[in-house]
PDB file of C-alpha atoms and ligand atoms in Angstrom:
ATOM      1  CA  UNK A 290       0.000   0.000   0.000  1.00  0.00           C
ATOM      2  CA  UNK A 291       1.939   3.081  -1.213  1.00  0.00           C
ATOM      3  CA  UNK A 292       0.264   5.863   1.395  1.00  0.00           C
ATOM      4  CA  UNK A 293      -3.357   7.140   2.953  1.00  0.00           C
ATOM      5  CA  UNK A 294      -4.915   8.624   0.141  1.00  0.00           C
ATOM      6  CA  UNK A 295      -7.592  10.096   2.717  1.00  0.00           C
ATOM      7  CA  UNK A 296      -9.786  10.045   5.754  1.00  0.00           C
ATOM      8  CA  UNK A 297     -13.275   9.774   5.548  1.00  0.00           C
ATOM      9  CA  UNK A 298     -16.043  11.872   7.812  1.00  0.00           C
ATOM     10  CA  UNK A 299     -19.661  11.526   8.018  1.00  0.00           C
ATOM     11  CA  UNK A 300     -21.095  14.456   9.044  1.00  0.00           C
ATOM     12  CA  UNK A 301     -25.028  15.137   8.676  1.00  0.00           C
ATOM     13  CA  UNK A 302     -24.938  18.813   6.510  1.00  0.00           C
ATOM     14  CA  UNK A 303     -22.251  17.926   3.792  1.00  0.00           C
ATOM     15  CA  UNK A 304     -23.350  22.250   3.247  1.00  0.00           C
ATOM     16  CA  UNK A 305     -22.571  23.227   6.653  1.00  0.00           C
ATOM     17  CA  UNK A 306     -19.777  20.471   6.770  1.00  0.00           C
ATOM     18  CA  UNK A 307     -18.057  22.512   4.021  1.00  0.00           C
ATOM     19  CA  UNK A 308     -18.176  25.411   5.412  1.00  0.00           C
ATOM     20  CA  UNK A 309     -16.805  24.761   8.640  1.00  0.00           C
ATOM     21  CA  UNK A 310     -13.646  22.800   6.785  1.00  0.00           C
ATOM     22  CA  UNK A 311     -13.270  25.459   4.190  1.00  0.00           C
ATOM     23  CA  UNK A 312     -12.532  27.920   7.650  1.00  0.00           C
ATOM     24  CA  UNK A 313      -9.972  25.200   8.859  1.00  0.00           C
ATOM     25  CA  UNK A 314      -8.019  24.353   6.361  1.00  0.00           C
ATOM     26  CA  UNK A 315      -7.786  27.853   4.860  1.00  0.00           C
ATOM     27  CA  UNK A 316      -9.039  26.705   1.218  1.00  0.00           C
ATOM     28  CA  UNK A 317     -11.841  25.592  -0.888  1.00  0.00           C
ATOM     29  CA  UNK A 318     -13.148  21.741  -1.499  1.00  0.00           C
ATOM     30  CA  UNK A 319     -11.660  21.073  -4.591  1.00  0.00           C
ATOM     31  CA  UNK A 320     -14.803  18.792  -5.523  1.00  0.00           C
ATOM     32  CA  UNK A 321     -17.846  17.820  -4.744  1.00  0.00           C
ATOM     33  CA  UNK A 322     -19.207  14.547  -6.238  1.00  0.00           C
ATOM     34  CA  UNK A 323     -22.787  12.411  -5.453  1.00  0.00           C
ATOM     35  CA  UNK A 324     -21.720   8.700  -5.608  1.00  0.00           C
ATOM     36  CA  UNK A 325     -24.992   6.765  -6.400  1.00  0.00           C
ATOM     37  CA  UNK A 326     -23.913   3.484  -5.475  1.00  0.00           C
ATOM     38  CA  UNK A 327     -22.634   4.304  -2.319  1.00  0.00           C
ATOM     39  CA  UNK A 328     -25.754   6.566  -1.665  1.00  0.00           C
ATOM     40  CA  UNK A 329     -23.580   9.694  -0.475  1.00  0.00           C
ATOM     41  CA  UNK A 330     -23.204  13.182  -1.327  1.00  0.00           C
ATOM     42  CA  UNK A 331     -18.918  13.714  -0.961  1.00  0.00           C
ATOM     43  CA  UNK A 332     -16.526  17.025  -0.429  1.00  0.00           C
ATOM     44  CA  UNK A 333     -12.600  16.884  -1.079  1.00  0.00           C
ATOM     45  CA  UNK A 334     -10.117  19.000   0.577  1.00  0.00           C
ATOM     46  CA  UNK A 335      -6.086  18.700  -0.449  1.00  0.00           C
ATOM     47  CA  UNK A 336      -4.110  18.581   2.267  1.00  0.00           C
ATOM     48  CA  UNK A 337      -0.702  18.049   1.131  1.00  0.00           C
ATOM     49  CA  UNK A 338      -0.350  15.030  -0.403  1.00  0.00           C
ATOM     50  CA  UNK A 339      -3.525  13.654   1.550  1.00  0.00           C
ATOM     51  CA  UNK A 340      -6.757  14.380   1.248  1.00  0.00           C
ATOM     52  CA  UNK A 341     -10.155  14.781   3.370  1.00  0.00           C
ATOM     53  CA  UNK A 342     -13.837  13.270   2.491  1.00  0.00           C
ATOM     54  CA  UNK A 343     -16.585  14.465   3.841  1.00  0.00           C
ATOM     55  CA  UNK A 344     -19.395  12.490   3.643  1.00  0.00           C
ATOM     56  CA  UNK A 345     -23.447  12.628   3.939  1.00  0.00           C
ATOM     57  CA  UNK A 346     -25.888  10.380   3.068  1.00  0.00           C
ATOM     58  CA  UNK A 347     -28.410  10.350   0.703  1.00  0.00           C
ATOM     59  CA  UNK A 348     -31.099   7.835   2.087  1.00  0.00           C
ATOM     60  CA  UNK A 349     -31.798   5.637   5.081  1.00  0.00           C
ATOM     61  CA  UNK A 350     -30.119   2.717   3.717  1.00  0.00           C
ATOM     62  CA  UNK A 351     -26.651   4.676   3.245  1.00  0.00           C
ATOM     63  CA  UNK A 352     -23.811   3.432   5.140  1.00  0.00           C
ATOM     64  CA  UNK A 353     -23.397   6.992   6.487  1.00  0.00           C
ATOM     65  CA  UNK A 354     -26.752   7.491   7.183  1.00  0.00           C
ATOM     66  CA  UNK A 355     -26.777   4.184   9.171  1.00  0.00           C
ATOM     67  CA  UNK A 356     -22.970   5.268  10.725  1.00  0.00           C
ATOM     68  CA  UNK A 357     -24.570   8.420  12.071  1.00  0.00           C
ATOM     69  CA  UNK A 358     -27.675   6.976  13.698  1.00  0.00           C
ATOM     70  CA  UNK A 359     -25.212   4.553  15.439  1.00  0.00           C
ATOM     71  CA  UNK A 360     -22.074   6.513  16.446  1.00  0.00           C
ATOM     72  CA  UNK A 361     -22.620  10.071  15.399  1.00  0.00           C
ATOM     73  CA  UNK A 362     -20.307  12.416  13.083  1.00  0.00           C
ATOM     74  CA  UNK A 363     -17.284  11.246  13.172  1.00  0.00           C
ATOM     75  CA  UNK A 364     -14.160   9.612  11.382  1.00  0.00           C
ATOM     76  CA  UNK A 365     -15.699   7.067   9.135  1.00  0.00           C
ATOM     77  CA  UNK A 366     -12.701   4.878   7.144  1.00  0.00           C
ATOM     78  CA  UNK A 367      -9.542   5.299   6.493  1.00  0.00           C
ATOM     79  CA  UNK A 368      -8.504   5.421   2.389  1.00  0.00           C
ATOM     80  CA  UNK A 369      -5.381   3.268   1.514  1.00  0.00           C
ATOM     81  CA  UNK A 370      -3.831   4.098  -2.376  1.00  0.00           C
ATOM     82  CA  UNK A 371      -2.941   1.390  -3.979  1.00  0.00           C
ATOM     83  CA  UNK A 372      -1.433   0.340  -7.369  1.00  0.00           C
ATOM     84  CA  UNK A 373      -3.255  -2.743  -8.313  1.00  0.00           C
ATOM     85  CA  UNK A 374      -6.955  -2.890  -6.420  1.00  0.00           C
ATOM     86  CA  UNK A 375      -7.690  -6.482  -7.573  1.00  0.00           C
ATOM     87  CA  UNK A 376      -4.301  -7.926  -6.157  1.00  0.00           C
ATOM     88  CA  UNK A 377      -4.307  -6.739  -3.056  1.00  0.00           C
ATOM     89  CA  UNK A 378      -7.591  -8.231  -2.701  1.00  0.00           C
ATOM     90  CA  UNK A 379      -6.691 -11.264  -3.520  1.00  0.00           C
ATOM     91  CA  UNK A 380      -4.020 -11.222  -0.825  1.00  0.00           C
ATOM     92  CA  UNK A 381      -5.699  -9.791   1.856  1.00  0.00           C
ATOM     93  CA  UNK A 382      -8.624 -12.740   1.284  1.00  0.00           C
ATOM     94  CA  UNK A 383      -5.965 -15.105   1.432  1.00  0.00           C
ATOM     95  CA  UNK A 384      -4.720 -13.461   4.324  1.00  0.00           C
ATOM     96  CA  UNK A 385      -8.411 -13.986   5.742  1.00  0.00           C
ATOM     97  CA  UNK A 386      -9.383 -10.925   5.884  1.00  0.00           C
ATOM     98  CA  UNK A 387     -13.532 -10.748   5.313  1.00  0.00           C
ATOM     99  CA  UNK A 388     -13.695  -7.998   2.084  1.00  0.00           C
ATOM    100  CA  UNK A 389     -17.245  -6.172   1.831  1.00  0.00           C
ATOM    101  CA  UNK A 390     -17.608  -6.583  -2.134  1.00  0.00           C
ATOM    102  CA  UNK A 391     -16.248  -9.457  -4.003  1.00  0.00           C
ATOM    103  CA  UNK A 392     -15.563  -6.932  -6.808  1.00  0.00           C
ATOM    104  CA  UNK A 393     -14.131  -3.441  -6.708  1.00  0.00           C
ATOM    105  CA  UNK A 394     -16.546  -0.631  -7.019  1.00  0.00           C
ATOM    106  CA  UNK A 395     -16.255   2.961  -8.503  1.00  0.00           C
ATOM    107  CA  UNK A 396     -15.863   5.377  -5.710  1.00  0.00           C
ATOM    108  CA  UNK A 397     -15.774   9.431  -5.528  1.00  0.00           C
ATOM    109  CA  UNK A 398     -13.364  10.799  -7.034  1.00  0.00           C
ATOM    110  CA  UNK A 399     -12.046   8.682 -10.398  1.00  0.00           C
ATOM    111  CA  UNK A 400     -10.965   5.307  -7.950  1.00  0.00           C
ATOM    112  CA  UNK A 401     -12.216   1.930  -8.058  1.00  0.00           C
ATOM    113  CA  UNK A 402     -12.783   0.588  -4.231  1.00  0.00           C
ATOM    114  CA  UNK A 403     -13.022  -2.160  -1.998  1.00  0.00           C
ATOM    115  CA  UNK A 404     -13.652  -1.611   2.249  1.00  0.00           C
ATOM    116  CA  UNK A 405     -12.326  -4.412   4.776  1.00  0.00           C
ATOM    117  CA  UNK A 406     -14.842  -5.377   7.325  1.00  0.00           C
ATOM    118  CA  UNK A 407     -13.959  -3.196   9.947  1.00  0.00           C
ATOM    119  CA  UNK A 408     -14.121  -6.138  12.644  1.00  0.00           C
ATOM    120  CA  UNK A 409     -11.178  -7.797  10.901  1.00  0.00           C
ATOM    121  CA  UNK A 410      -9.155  -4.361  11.384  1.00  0.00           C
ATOM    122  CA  UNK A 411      -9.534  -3.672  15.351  1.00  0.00           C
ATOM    123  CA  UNK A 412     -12.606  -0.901  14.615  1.00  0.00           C
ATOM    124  CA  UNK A 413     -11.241   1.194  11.724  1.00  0.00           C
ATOM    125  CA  UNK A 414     -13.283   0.500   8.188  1.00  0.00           C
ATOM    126  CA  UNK A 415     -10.141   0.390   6.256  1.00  0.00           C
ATOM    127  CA  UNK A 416     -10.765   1.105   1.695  1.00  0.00           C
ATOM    128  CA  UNK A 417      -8.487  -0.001  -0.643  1.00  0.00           C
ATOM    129  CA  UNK A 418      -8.456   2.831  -3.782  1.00  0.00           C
ATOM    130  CA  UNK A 419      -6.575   2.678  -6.651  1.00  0.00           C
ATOM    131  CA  UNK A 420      -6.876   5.559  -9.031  1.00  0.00           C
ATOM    132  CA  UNK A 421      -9.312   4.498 -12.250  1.00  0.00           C
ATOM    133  CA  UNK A 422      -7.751   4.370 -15.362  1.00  0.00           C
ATOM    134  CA  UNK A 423      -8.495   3.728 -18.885  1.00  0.00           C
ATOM    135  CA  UNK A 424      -8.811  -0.059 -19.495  1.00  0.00           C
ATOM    136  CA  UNK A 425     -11.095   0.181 -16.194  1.00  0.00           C
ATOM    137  CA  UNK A 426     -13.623   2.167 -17.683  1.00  0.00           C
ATOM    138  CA  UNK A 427     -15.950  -0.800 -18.591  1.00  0.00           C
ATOM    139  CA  UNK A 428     -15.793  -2.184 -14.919  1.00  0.00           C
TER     140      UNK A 428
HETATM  141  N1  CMX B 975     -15.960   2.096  11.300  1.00  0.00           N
HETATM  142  C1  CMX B 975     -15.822   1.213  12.341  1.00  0.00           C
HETATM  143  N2  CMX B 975     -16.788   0.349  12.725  1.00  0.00           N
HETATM  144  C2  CMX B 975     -17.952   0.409  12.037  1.00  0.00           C
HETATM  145  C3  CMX B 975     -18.162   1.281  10.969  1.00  0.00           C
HETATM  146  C4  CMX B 975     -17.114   2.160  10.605  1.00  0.00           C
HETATM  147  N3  CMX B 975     -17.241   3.013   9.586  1.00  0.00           N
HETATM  148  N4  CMX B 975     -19.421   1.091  10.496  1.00  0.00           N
HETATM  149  C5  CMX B 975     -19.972   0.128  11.245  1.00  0.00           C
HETATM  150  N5  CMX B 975     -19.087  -0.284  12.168  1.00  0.00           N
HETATM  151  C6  CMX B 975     -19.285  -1.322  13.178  1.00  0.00           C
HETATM  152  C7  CMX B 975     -20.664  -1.287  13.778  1.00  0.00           C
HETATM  153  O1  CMX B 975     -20.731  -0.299  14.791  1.00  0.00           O
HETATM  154  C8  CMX B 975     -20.798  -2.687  14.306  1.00  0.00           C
HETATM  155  O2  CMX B 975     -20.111  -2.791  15.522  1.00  0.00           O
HETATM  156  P1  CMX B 975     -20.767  -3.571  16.767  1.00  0.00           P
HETATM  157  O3  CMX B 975     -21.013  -4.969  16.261  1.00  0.00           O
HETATM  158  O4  CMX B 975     -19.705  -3.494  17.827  1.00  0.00           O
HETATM  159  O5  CMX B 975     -22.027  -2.827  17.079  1.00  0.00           O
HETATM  160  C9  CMX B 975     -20.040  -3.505  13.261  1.00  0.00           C
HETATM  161  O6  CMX B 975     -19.191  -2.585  12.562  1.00  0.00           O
HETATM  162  C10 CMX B 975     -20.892  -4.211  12.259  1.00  0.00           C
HETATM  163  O7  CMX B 975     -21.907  -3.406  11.969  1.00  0.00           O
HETATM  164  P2  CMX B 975     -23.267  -3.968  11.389  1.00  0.00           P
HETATM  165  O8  CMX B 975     -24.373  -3.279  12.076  1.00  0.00           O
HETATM  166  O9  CMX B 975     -23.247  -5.456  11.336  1.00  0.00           O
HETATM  167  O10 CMX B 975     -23.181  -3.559   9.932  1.00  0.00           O
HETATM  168  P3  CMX B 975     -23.547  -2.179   9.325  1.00  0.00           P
HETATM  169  O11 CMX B 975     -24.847  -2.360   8.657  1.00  0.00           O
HETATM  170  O12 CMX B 975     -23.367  -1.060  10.286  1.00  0.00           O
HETATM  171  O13 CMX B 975     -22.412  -2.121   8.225  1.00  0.00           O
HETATM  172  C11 CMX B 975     -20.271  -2.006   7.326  1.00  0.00           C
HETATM  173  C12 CMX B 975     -21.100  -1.861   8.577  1.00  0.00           C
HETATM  174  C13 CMX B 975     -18.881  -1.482   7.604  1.00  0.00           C
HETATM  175  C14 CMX B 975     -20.264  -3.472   6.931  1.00  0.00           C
HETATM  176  C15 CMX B 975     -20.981  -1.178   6.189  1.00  0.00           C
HETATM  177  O14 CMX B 975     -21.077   0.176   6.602  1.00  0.00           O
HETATM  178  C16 CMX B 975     -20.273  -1.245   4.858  1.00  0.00           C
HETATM  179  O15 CMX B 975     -20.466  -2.169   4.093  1.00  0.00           O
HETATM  180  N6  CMX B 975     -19.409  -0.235   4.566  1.00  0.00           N
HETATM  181  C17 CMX B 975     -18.700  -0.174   3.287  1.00  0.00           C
HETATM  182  C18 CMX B 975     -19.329   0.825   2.359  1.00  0.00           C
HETATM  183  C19 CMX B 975     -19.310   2.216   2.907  1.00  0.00           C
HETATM  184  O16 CMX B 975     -18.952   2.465   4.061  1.00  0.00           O
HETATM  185  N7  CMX B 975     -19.729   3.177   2.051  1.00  0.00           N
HETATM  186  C20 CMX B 975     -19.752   4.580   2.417  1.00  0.00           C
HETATM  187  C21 CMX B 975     -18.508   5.300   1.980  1.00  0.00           C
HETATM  188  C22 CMX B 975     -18.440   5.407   0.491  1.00  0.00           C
HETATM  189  C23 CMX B 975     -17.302   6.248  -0.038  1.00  0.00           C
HETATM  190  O17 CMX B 975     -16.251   6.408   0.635  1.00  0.00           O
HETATM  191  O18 CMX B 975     -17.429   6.737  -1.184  1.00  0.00           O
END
């Protein structure tokens, strides 16, 4: 895994989210993306060569929206870049860990991802992203 890519936050105003982060870190979110399959509305901030997510949800069967009602705004996952999505995969399975999709997804923000049940991972939900490219267009 070559570095965090970023930290995820669930917060329940992605609007008021924004504006409170846009007053802490000094700049703008650099994009803001809805992610259907993932039911979420999404805000990037640069920091460095990290980045932050803030995330809402979009309806009651959203992982954030389910997140909140249990634990309240908070850090949500933890983003780990990698080169090759589908091999690490394949070695954390074999390494037993339980993967929530059997297939990378598209995420936010051109990636394809893949989260690690957070049980296996001592309480942090821990994605895998690798940056989309070309030949993954038709995934
Ligand atoms: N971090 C740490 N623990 C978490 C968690 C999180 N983000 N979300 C849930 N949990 C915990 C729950 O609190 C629960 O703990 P307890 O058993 O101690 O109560 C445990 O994990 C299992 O929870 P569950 O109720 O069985 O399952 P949920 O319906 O809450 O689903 C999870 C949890 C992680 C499997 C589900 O949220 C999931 O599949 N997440 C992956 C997809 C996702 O998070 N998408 C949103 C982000 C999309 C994006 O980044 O673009």
């Amino acid at each position: 895994m070559n570095k965090i890519e970023h930290v995820g936050i669930a917060v329940k105003s992605l609007k008021t989210a924004i504006a409170q982060y846009e007053k802490l870190m000094g700049v703008s979110s650099y994009k803001q993306e809805h992610v259907a399959s993932e039911q979420v509305n999404t805000a990037f901030f640069k920091v460095g060569v990290n980045k932050i997510e803030l995330l809402e949800g979009t309806g009651p069967d959203s992982a954030i929206t389910k997140y909140l009602e249990k634990r309240g705004e908070g850090i949500h996952h933890i983003a780990m870049d990698v080169d090759d999505i589908y091999a690490q995969m394949r070695r954390l399975q074999e390494e037993g860990f339980v993967l929530l999709s059997q297939t990378p997804k598209r995420g936010a923000d051109n990636k394809l991802i893949c989260f690690v049940h957070p049980k296996d991972t001592h309480g942090v939900l821990i994605e895998l992203c690798q940056e989309l490219k070309e030949r993954d267009n038709d995934k």
